[in-house]
């Protein structure tokens, strides 16, 4: 039975795409098998219980905060009251000694990615060099050298820097990329690839102006070099990976998607990000023919979808997507879309529709007819609709594990500006609450 499961997996993999792996050799076969096994183990058969956990924690956060608006400059002192406004940030941002307690961050994640610990059990690795000149033998001190090391690693940065990647950055399992305390930009080159791996945290980066790169020979682990075809130009590409947490990232203007999660990726939380100036923002599931994405479970929480965005916030195929307490202040075509019967639970978001009368609808079902999509579970609860925005609901949700009272009381869409106002990369300073 086990053999047949993996055999079907590889047939489907070959039929869809091998994600820029020019030679699917024994190393990548083994890495893919391990990733598929981890993804299956990470799949939660009762996703409603995870959404209920997030709802409860948001309620506690709203009760415990005041309405004072924090200055974005560092005129505050470590004695000021903590103005963190959502339950993820509450776990670490109130600590003025955050720099010496960096790994406290790993306890903060909620949602489907809640088991992610990244490099918690590993040593620190400090990136000191922004260059990216050698794809085969990366220079020690560079980000490329850090992410291919064996075992868990907590990667930090010695100073602010712009890193222009000559080819996609292929990250290995059990890593945290933590940019707090520095202004670190991945820009003007390739993006970040999480392919057939498990347990990665990416926090605090600016990722923008990512372009297509030609590929070639790239070291993808300490023990392996492989040939890659041209990259797509995604900011962050999640392919066949699980237990991933993307938090406090500022993203804009990538050649393809800002964040794509495909090929059976699951157990993912995307939180506190600020996204601007982009067309296809987030794609969850790349093909209607790939049913392996039915195990996909993704939480999208406390993000700000800002100026210059067009569509796909997200666009999903299959899977279970919990979209909770995000601020959608602009879109040109639609905000949330999908095909192939994904479950989309939208709770406590604010949707500000554009002036265009033809683009007021939040949702888009990609030309499917009502007879096809009428049973898809797309539910809106506690969302705040502005300027004529409307969410076309369908299906009947199994709300076992939800507390409707908590939803309405703790997570009204009108509270979103408070929950998301510190989205994006934070300007953290040593000795002060972040």
GROMACS .gro file of C-alpha atoms in nm:
model
  434
    1UNK     CA    1   0.000   0.000   0.000
    2UNK     CA    2   0.282   0.240   0.094
    3UNK     CA    3   0.461   0.172  -0.234
    4UNK     CA    4   0.147   0.229  -0.438
    5UNK     CA    5   0.079   0.559  -0.259
    6UNK     CA    6   0.425   0.693  -0.339
    7UNK     CA    7   0.406   0.559  -0.695
    8UNK     CA    8   0.083   0.753  -0.755
    9UNK     CA    9   0.245   1.059  -0.596
   10UNK     CA   10   0.535   1.054  -0.841
   11UNK     CA   11   0.313   0.992  -1.139
   12UNK     CA   12   0.114   1.300  -1.048
   13UNK     CA   13   0.431   1.496  -0.981
   14UNK     CA   14   0.569   1.418  -1.324
   15UNK     CA   15   0.237   1.500  -1.487
   16UNK     CA   16   0.221   1.847  -1.331
   17UNK     CA   17   0.567   1.999  -1.295
   18UNK     CA   18   0.902   1.925  -1.136
   19UNK     CA   19   0.943   2.284  -1.025
   20UNK     CA   20   1.266   2.370  -1.200
   21UNK     CA   21   1.448   2.048  -1.107
   22UNK     CA   22   1.613   1.965  -1.439
   23UNK     CA   23   1.730   1.622  -1.321
   24UNK     CA   24   1.503   1.445  -1.072
   25UNK     CA   25   1.782   1.228  -0.933
   26UNK     CA   26   1.791   0.997  -0.629
   27UNK     CA   27   1.851   1.289  -0.394
   28UNK     CA   28   1.535   1.470  -0.505
   29UNK     CA   29   1.333   1.148  -0.514
   30UNK     CA   30   1.420   1.083  -0.149
   31UNK     CA   31   1.360   1.445  -0.051
   32UNK     CA   32   1.019   1.439  -0.221
   33UNK     CA   33   0.920   1.111  -0.053
   34UNK     CA   34   1.013   1.244   0.290
   35UNK     CA   35   0.826   1.570   0.226
   36UNK     CA   36   0.513   1.386   0.114
   37UNK     CA   37   0.518   1.168   0.426
   38UNK     CA   38   0.557   1.474   0.650
   39UNK     CA   39   0.278   1.659   0.469
   40UNK     CA   40   0.039   1.367   0.517
   41UNK     CA   41   0.126   1.354   0.886
   42UNK     CA   42   0.077   1.732   0.915
   43UNK     CA   43  -0.270   1.726   0.760
   44UNK     CA   44  -0.542   1.793   1.018
   45UNK     CA   45  -0.862   1.595   0.951
   46UNK     CA   46  -1.055   1.841   1.172
   47UNK     CA   47  -0.948   2.184   1.042
   48UNK     CA   48  -1.237   2.360   1.218
   49UNK     CA   49  -1.062   2.297   1.551
   50UNK     CA   50  -0.761   2.495   1.428
   51UNK     CA   51  -0.974   2.789   1.318
   52UNK     CA   52  -1.145   2.784   1.657
   53UNK     CA   53  -0.805   2.808   1.829
   54UNK     CA   54  -0.725   3.122   1.629
   55UNK     CA   55  -1.065   3.274   1.709
   56UNK     CA   56  -1.016   3.222   2.082
   57UNK     CA   57  -0.666   3.374   2.083
   58UNK     CA   58  -0.779   3.679   1.885
   59UNK     CA   59  -1.051   3.737   2.141
   60UNK     CA   60  -0.799   3.737   2.424
   61UNK     CA   61  -0.577   3.980   2.231
   62UNK     CA   62  -0.856   4.229   2.170
   63UNK     CA   63  -0.962   4.223   2.534
   64UNK     CA   64  -0.606   4.282   2.649
   65UNK     CA   65  -0.515   4.583   2.432
   66UNK     CA   66  -0.595   4.952   2.437
   67UNK     CA   67  -0.661   5.181   2.144
   68UNK     CA   68  -0.355   5.403   2.176
   69UNK     CA   69  -0.178   5.424   1.843
   70UNK     CA   70   0.194   5.352   1.864
   71UNK     CA   71   0.442   5.581   1.694
   72UNK     CA   72   0.636   5.406   1.421
   73UNK     CA   73   0.946   5.595   1.533
   74UNK     CA   74   1.150   5.494   1.834
   75UNK     CA   75   1.045   5.776   2.066
   76UNK     CA   76   0.894   5.518   2.304
   77UNK     CA   77   1.089   5.358   2.587
   78UNK     CA   78   1.104   5.007   2.725
   79UNK     CA   79   0.876   5.128   3.009
   80UNK     CA   80   0.592   5.218   2.772
   81UNK     CA   81   0.290   4.985   2.776
   82UNK     CA   82   0.303   4.712   2.517
   83UNK     CA   83   0.080   4.803   2.226
   84UNK     CA   84   0.096   4.471   2.044
   85UNK     CA   85  -0.252   4.411   1.909
   86UNK     CA   86  -0.287   4.051   1.793
   87UNK     CA   87  -0.227   3.715   1.960
   88UNK     CA   88   0.075   3.618   1.749
   89UNK     CA   89   0.263   3.940   1.825
   90UNK     CA   90   0.159   3.930   2.192
   91UNK     CA   91   0.380   3.624   2.244
   92UNK     CA   92   0.706   3.812   2.181
   93UNK     CA   93   0.682   4.181   2.090
   94UNK     CA   94   0.630   4.303   2.446
   95UNK     CA   95   0.974   4.182   2.554
   96UNK     CA   96   1.235   4.463   2.544
   97UNK     CA   97   1.499   4.191   2.564
   98UNK     CA   98   1.369   4.027   2.242
   99UNK     CA   99   1.718   4.025   2.089
  100UNK     CA  100   1.849   3.791   2.359
  101UNK     CA  101   1.525   3.593   2.354
  102UNK     CA  102   1.488   3.559   1.977
  103UNK     CA  103   1.374   3.200   1.989
  104UNK     CA  104   1.063   3.297   2.186
  105UNK     CA  105   0.924   3.378   1.842
  106UNK     CA  106   0.888   3.007   1.767
  107UNK     CA  107   0.616   2.976   2.034
  108UNK     CA  108   0.400   3.247   1.878
  109UNK     CA  109   0.260   3.088   1.562
  110UNK     CA  110  -0.111   3.007   1.540
  111UNK     CA  111  -0.328   2.851   1.274
  112UNK     CA  112  -0.242   2.559   1.050
  113UNK     CA  113   0.130   2.626   1.080
  114UNK     CA  114   0.116   2.610   1.461
  115UNK     CA  115   0.361   2.319   1.489
  116UNK     CA  116   0.637   2.510   1.306
  117UNK     CA  117   0.950   2.565   1.514
  118UNK     CA  118   1.208   2.637   1.244
  119UNK     CA  119   1.559   2.647   1.383
  120UNK     CA  120   1.451   2.645   1.749
  121UNK     CA  121   1.667   2.345   1.838
  122UNK     CA  122   1.974   2.465   1.651
  123UNK     CA  123   2.255   2.713   1.690
  124UNK     CA  124   2.259   3.072   1.564
  125UNK     CA  125   2.416   3.154   1.229
  126UNK     CA  126   2.493   3.520   1.157
  127UNK     CA  127   2.483   3.639   0.797
  128UNK     CA  128   2.756   3.900   0.754
  129UNK     CA  129   2.796   3.914   0.376
  130UNK     CA  130   2.518   4.025   0.134
  131UNK     CA  131   2.687   3.886  -0.177
  132UNK     CA  132   2.563   3.585  -0.373
  133UNK     CA  133   2.836   3.511  -0.622
  134UNK     CA  134   2.896   3.136  -0.603
  135UNK     CA  135   2.605   2.898  -0.661
  136UNK     CA  136   2.811   2.580  -0.622
  137UNK     CA  137   3.031   2.666  -0.324
  138UNK     CA  138   2.852   2.945  -0.136
  139UNK     CA  139   3.077   3.168   0.070
  140UNK     CA  140   3.052   3.123   0.449
  141UNK     CA  141   2.869   3.418   0.602
  142UNK     CA  142   2.624   3.449   0.313
  143UNK     CA  143   2.255   3.367   0.330
  144UNK     CA  144   2.295   3.098   0.064
  145UNK     CA  145   2.559   2.924   0.273
  146UNK     CA  146   2.337   2.943   0.582
  147UNK     CA  147   2.019   2.790   0.437
  148UNK     CA  148   2.184   2.474   0.302
  149UNK     CA  149   2.349   2.370   0.629
  150UNK     CA  150   2.247   2.041   0.791
  151UNK     CA  151   2.011   2.036   1.087
  152UNK     CA  152   1.820   2.317   1.258
  153UNK     CA  153   1.963   2.668   1.234
  154UNK     CA  154   1.841   3.010   1.352
  155UNK     CA  155   1.970   3.257   1.092
  156UNK     CA  156   2.014   3.624   1.187
  157UNK     CA  157   2.186   3.925   1.025
  158UNK     CA  158   2.476   4.134   1.150
  159UNK     CA  159   2.359   4.452   0.975
  160UNK     CA  160   2.113   4.591   0.725
  161UNK     CA  161   2.174   4.468   0.372
  162UNK     CA  162   2.031   4.420   0.024
  163UNK     CA  163   2.074   4.065  -0.103
  164UNK     CA  164   2.038   4.023  -0.478
  165UNK     CA  165   2.011   3.651  -0.544
  166UNK     CA  166   2.169   3.533  -0.869
  167UNK     CA  167   1.944   3.225  -0.865
  168UNK     CA  168   1.663   3.098  -0.644
  169UNK     CA  169   1.757   3.050  -0.279
  170UNK     CA  170   1.688   2.682  -0.203
  171UNK     CA  171   1.624   2.645   0.170
  172UNK     CA  172   1.659   2.317   0.363
  173UNK     CA  173   1.441   2.194   0.651
  174UNK     CA  174   1.443   2.321   1.011
  175UNK     CA  175   1.553   2.675   0.942
  176UNK     CA  176   1.448   3.017   1.075
  177UNK     CA  177   1.539   3.327   0.876
  178UNK     CA  178   1.501   3.607   1.132
  179UNK     CA  179   1.571   3.961   1.009
  180UNK     CA  180   1.470   4.147   1.326
  181UNK     CA  181   1.713   4.423   1.420
  182UNK     CA  182   1.822   4.489   1.061
  183UNK     CA  183   1.667   4.612   0.738
  184UNK     CA  184   1.720   4.308   0.515
  185UNK     CA  185   1.594   4.316   0.158
  186UNK     CA  186   1.577   4.029  -0.089
  187UNK     CA  187   1.549   4.235  -0.404
  188UNK     CA  188   1.632   4.272  -0.775
  189UNK     CA  189   1.718   3.906  -0.820
  190UNK     CA  190   1.565   3.562  -0.760
  191UNK     CA  191   1.331   3.470  -0.475
  192UNK     CA  192   1.314   3.208  -0.199
  193UNK     CA  193   1.226   2.842  -0.272
  194UNK     CA  194   1.095   2.598  -0.012
  195UNK     CA  195   1.082   2.271  -0.203
  196UNK     CA  196   1.015   1.930  -0.050
  197UNK     CA  197   1.110   2.047   0.298
  198UNK     CA  198   0.955   2.082   0.643
  199UNK     CA  199   0.960   2.325   0.936
  200UNK     CA  200   1.071   2.670   0.819
  201UNK     CA  201   1.006   3.018   0.964
  202UNK     CA  202   1.068   3.330   0.753
  203UNK     CA  203   1.033   3.652   0.950
  204UNK     CA  204   1.101   4.021   0.905
  205UNK     CA  205   1.230   4.041   0.548
  206UNK     CA  206   1.150   4.291   0.275
  207UNK     CA  207   1.102   4.096  -0.050
  208UNK     CA  208   1.049   4.300  -0.364
  209UNK     CA  209   1.134   4.338  -0.731
  210UNK     CA  210   1.199   3.967  -0.777
  211UNK     CA  211   1.278   3.865  -1.135
  212UNK     CA  212   1.309   3.547  -1.341
  213UNK     CA  213   1.655   3.394  -1.331
  214UNK     CA  214   1.799   3.140  -1.580
  215UNK     CA  215   1.887   2.855  -1.345
  216UNK     CA  216   2.194   2.633  -1.379
  217UNK     CA  217   2.399   2.433  -1.130
  218UNK     CA  218   2.304   2.525  -0.773
  219UNK     CA  219   2.405   2.367  -0.444
  220UNK     CA  220   2.075   2.278  -0.273
  221UNK     CA  221   2.228   2.108   0.033
  222UNK     CA  222   2.571   2.045   0.181
  223UNK     CA  223   2.590   1.711   0.000
  224UNK     CA  224   2.417   1.782  -0.332
  225UNK     CA  225   2.443   2.002  -0.639
  226UNK     CA  226   2.164   1.997  -0.894
  227UNK     CA  227   2.078   2.159  -1.224
  228UNK     CA  228   1.783   2.399  -1.212
  229UNK     CA  229   1.576   2.537  -1.496
  230UNK     CA  230   1.468   2.902  -1.499
  231UNK     CA  231   1.282   3.026  -1.191
  232UNK     CA  232   0.932   3.175  -1.212
  233UNK     CA  233   0.999   3.496  -1.026
  234UNK     CA  234   0.795   3.420  -0.711
  235UNK     CA  235   0.884   3.606  -0.393
  236UNK     CA  236   0.840   3.288  -0.187
  237UNK     CA  237   0.764   2.955  -0.358
  238UNK     CA  238   0.635   2.674  -0.133
  239UNK     CA  239   0.638   2.344  -0.322
  240UNK     CA  240   0.551   2.011  -0.161
  241UNK     CA  241   0.643   2.146   0.184
  242UNK     CA  242   0.475   2.157   0.525
  243UNK     CA  243   0.492   2.333   0.861
  244UNK     CA  244   0.578   2.672   0.716
  245UNK     CA  245   0.530   3.009   0.888
  246UNK     CA  246   0.568   3.336   0.693
  247UNK     CA  247   0.540   3.633   0.930
  248UNK     CA  248   0.594   4.010   0.918
  249UNK     CA  249   0.718   4.018   0.559
  250UNK     CA  250   0.683   4.327   0.338
  251UNK     CA  251   0.632   4.216  -0.023
  252UNK     CA  252   0.578   4.384  -0.359
  253UNK     CA  253   0.641   4.371  -0.732
  254UNK     CA  254   0.755   4.017  -0.811
  255UNK     CA  255   0.761   3.873  -1.163
  256UNK     CA  256   0.511   3.598  -1.076
  257UNK     CA  257   0.341   3.550  -0.737
  258UNK     CA  258   0.431   3.706  -0.405
  259UNK     CA  259   0.366   3.375  -0.224
  260UNK     CA  260   0.272   3.051  -0.403
  261UNK     CA  261   0.195   2.725  -0.220
  262UNK     CA  262   0.152   2.423  -0.446
  263UNK     CA  263   0.202   2.048  -0.490
  264UNK     CA  264   0.043   1.927  -0.169
  265UNK     CA  265   0.195   2.189   0.059
  266UNK     CA  266   0.012   2.210   0.393
  267UNK     CA  267   0.027   2.322   0.757
  268UNK     CA  268   0.105   2.682   0.658
  269UNK     CA  269   0.043   3.014   0.834
  270UNK     CA  270   0.091   3.348   0.655
  271UNK     CA  271   0.055   3.629   0.907
  272UNK     CA  272   0.126   3.997   0.969
  273UNK     CA  273   0.250   4.058   0.614
  274UNK     CA  274   0.208   4.380   0.415
  275UNK     CA  275   0.161   4.332   0.043
  276UNK     CA  276   0.151   4.606  -0.220
  277UNK     CA  277   0.201   4.676  -0.594
  278UNK     CA  278   0.134   4.336  -0.745
  279UNK     CA  279  -0.101   4.147  -0.977
  280UNK     CA  280  -0.118   3.776  -0.879
  281UNK     CA  281  -0.065   3.800  -0.504
  282UNK     CA  282  -0.102   3.446  -0.364
  283UNK     CA  283  -0.172   3.118  -0.544
  284UNK     CA  284  -0.263   2.811  -0.339
  285UNK     CA  285  -0.271   2.511  -0.574
  286UNK     CA  286  -0.130   2.537  -0.925
  287UNK     CA  287  -0.350   2.300  -1.126
  288UNK     CA  288  -0.713   2.187  -1.128
  289UNK     CA  289  -0.584   1.841  -1.224
  290UNK     CA  290  -0.363   1.798  -0.917
  291UNK     CA  291  -0.591   1.654  -0.648
  292UNK     CA  292  -0.298   1.612  -0.410
  293UNK     CA  293  -0.373   1.969  -0.300
  294UNK     CA  294  -0.677   1.839  -0.112
  295UNK     CA  295  -0.451   1.810   0.195
  296UNK     CA  296  -0.359   2.179   0.170
  297UNK     CA  297  -0.450   2.372   0.486
  298UNK     CA  298  -0.345   2.736   0.510
  299UNK     CA  299  -0.419   3.017   0.757
  300UNK     CA  300  -0.403   3.375   0.625
  301UNK     CA  301  -0.422   3.606   0.927
  302UNK     CA  302  -0.362   3.970   1.025
  303UNK     CA  303  -0.220   4.070   0.687
  304UNK     CA  304  -0.268   4.404   0.512
  305UNK     CA  305  -0.341   4.381   0.141
  306UNK     CA  306  -0.261   4.736   0.041
  307UNK     CA  307  -0.208   4.965  -0.254
  308UNK     CA  308  -0.168   4.849  -0.610
  309UNK     CA  309  -0.295   4.491  -0.574
  310UNK     CA  310  -0.509   4.333  -0.845
  311UNK     CA  311  -0.623   3.979  -0.755
  312UNK     CA  312  -0.552   3.645  -0.579
  313UNK     CA  313  -0.551   3.732  -0.209
  314UNK     CA  314  -0.557   3.432  -0.228
  315UNK     CA  315  -0.671   3.222  -0.526
  316UNK     CA  316  -0.714   2.860  -0.413
  317UNK     CA  317  -0.767   2.514  -0.556
  318UNK     CA  318  -0.885   2.233  -0.329
  319UNK     CA  319  -0.777   2.250   0.034
  320UNK     CA  320  -0.906   2.441   0.338
  321UNK     CA  321  -0.820   2.811   0.361
  322UNK     CA  322  -0.892   3.014   0.675
  323UNK     CA  323  -0.884   3.387   0.594
  324UNK     CA  324  -0.910   3.571   0.925
  325UNK     CA  325  -0.882   3.937   1.032
  326UNK     CA  326  -0.704   4.068   0.724
  327UNK     CA  327  -0.739   4.421   0.591
  328UNK     CA  328  -0.821   4.440   0.219
  329UNK     CA  329  -0.793   4.808   0.138
  330UNK     CA  330  -0.770   4.768  -0.236
  331UNK     CA  331  -0.811   4.532  -0.531
  332UNK     CA  332  -0.875   4.591  -0.899
  333UNK     CA  333  -1.042   4.262  -1.002
  334UNK     CA  334  -1.132   4.062  -0.690
  335UNK     CA  335  -0.990   3.971  -0.350
  336UNK     CA  336  -1.049   3.597  -0.293
  337UNK     CA  337  -1.088   3.346  -0.574
  338UNK     CA  338  -1.074   2.977  -0.646
  339UNK     CA  339  -1.167   2.671  -0.847
  340UNK     CA  340  -1.189   2.294  -0.789
  341UNK     CA  341  -1.397   2.316  -0.473
  342UNK     CA  342  -1.171   2.471  -0.210
  343UNK     CA  343  -1.316   2.542   0.134
  344UNK     CA  344  -1.276   2.912   0.215
  345UNK     CA  345  -1.375   3.041   0.560
  346UNK     CA  346  -1.358   3.422   0.570
  347UNK     CA  347  -1.394   3.568   0.918
  348UNK     CA  348  -1.363   3.918   1.053
  349UNK     CA  349  -1.192   4.070   0.749
  350UNK     CA  350  -1.241   4.424   0.622
  351UNK     CA  351  -1.308   4.446   0.248
  352UNK     CA  352  -1.293   4.792   0.092
  353UNK     CA  353  -1.426   4.764  -0.263
  354UNK     CA  354  -1.282   4.974  -0.547
  355UNK     CA  355  -1.482   5.248  -0.717
  356UNK     CA  356  -1.535   5.030  -1.024
  357UNK     CA  357  -1.894   4.901  -1.004
  358UNK     CA  358  -1.794   4.582  -1.187
  359UNK     CA  359  -1.536   4.488  -0.920
  360UNK     CA  360  -1.736   4.516  -0.599
  361UNK     CA  361  -1.755   4.140  -0.547
  362UNK     CA  362  -1.492   4.005  -0.309
  363UNK     CA  363  -1.509   3.655  -0.457
  364UNK     CA  364  -1.431   3.505  -0.797
  365UNK     CA  365  -1.497   3.144  -0.898
  366UNK     CA  366  -1.303   3.146  -1.222
  367UNK     CA  367  -1.592   3.107  -1.472
  368UNK     CA  368  -1.750   2.812  -1.291
  369UNK     CA  369  -2.129   2.808  -1.326
  370UNK     CA  370  -2.359   2.824  -1.022
  371UNK     CA  371  -2.452   2.461  -1.073
  372UNK     CA  372  -2.083   2.376  -1.024
  373UNK     CA  373  -1.995   2.605  -0.733
  374UNK     CA  374  -2.320   2.606  -0.536
  375UNK     CA  375  -2.193   2.336  -0.300
  376UNK     CA  376  -1.844   2.479  -0.255
  377UNK     CA  377  -1.807   2.591   0.107
  378UNK     CA  378  -1.729   2.963   0.090
  379UNK     CA  379  -1.846   3.127   0.410
  380UNK     CA  380  -1.827   3.488   0.531
  381UNK     CA  381  -1.871   3.559   0.903
  382UNK     CA  382  -1.819   3.889   1.078
  383UNK     CA  383  -1.662   4.050   0.770
  384UNK     CA  384  -1.690   4.429   0.736
  385UNK     CA  385  -1.795   4.533   0.386
  386UNK     CA  386  -1.708   4.886   0.276
  387UNK     CA  387  -1.796   5.083  -0.038
  388UNK     CA  388  -2.039   4.823  -0.171
  389UNK     CA  389  -1.817   4.518  -0.128
  390UNK     CA  390  -2.001   4.186  -0.111
  391UNK     CA  391  -1.903   3.822  -0.059
  392UNK     CA  392  -2.100   3.562  -0.255
  393UNK     CA  393  -2.142   3.272  -0.017
  394UNK     CA  394  -2.210   2.909  -0.106
  395UNK     CA  395  -2.233   2.567   0.053
  396UNK     CA  396  -2.294   2.472   0.412
  397UNK     CA  397  -1.999   2.473   0.649
  398UNK     CA  398  -1.943   2.216   0.919
  399UNK     CA  399  -1.885   2.460   1.200
  400UNK     CA  400  -1.810   2.204   1.467
  401UNK     CA  401  -1.544   2.360   1.687
  402UNK     CA  402  -1.640   2.719   1.600
  403UNK     CA  403  -1.780   2.955   1.862
  404UNK     CA  404  -2.005   3.193   1.675
  405UNK     CA  405  -2.035   3.413   1.979
  406UNK     CA  406  -1.658   3.450   1.997
  407UNK     CA  407  -1.645   3.533   1.628
  408UNK     CA  408  -1.885   3.820   1.654
  409UNK     CA  409  -1.763   3.953   1.987
  410UNK     CA  410  -1.390   3.910   1.951
  411UNK     CA  411  -1.319   3.949   1.580
  412UNK     CA  412  -1.543   4.208   1.418
  413UNK     CA  413  -1.420   4.331   1.082
  414UNK     CA  414  -1.417   4.686   1.218
  415UNK     CA  415  -1.135   4.583   1.455
  416UNK     CA  416  -0.906   4.487   1.169
  417UNK     CA  417  -0.719   4.818   1.150
  418UNK     CA  418  -0.605   4.759   1.507
  419UNK     CA  419  -0.511   4.394   1.454
  420UNK     CA  420  -0.309   4.461   1.138
  421UNK     CA  421  -0.160   4.806   1.191
  422UNK     CA  422   0.191   4.669   1.249
  423UNK     CA  423   0.187   4.441   0.945
  424UNK     CA  424   0.501   4.405   0.739
  425UNK     CA  425   0.863   4.409   0.845
  426UNK     CA  426   0.909   4.574   1.184
  427UNK     CA  427   1.177   4.827   1.276
  428UNK     CA  428   1.305   4.653   1.590
  429UNK     CA  429   1.571   4.814   1.808
  430UNK     CA  430   1.776   4.641   2.076
  431UNK     CA  431   1.657   4.716   2.428
  432UNK     CA  432   1.308   4.828   2.325
  433UNK     CA  433   0.983   4.646   2.271
  434UNK     CA  434   0.964   4.564   1.904
   0.00000   0.00000   0.00000
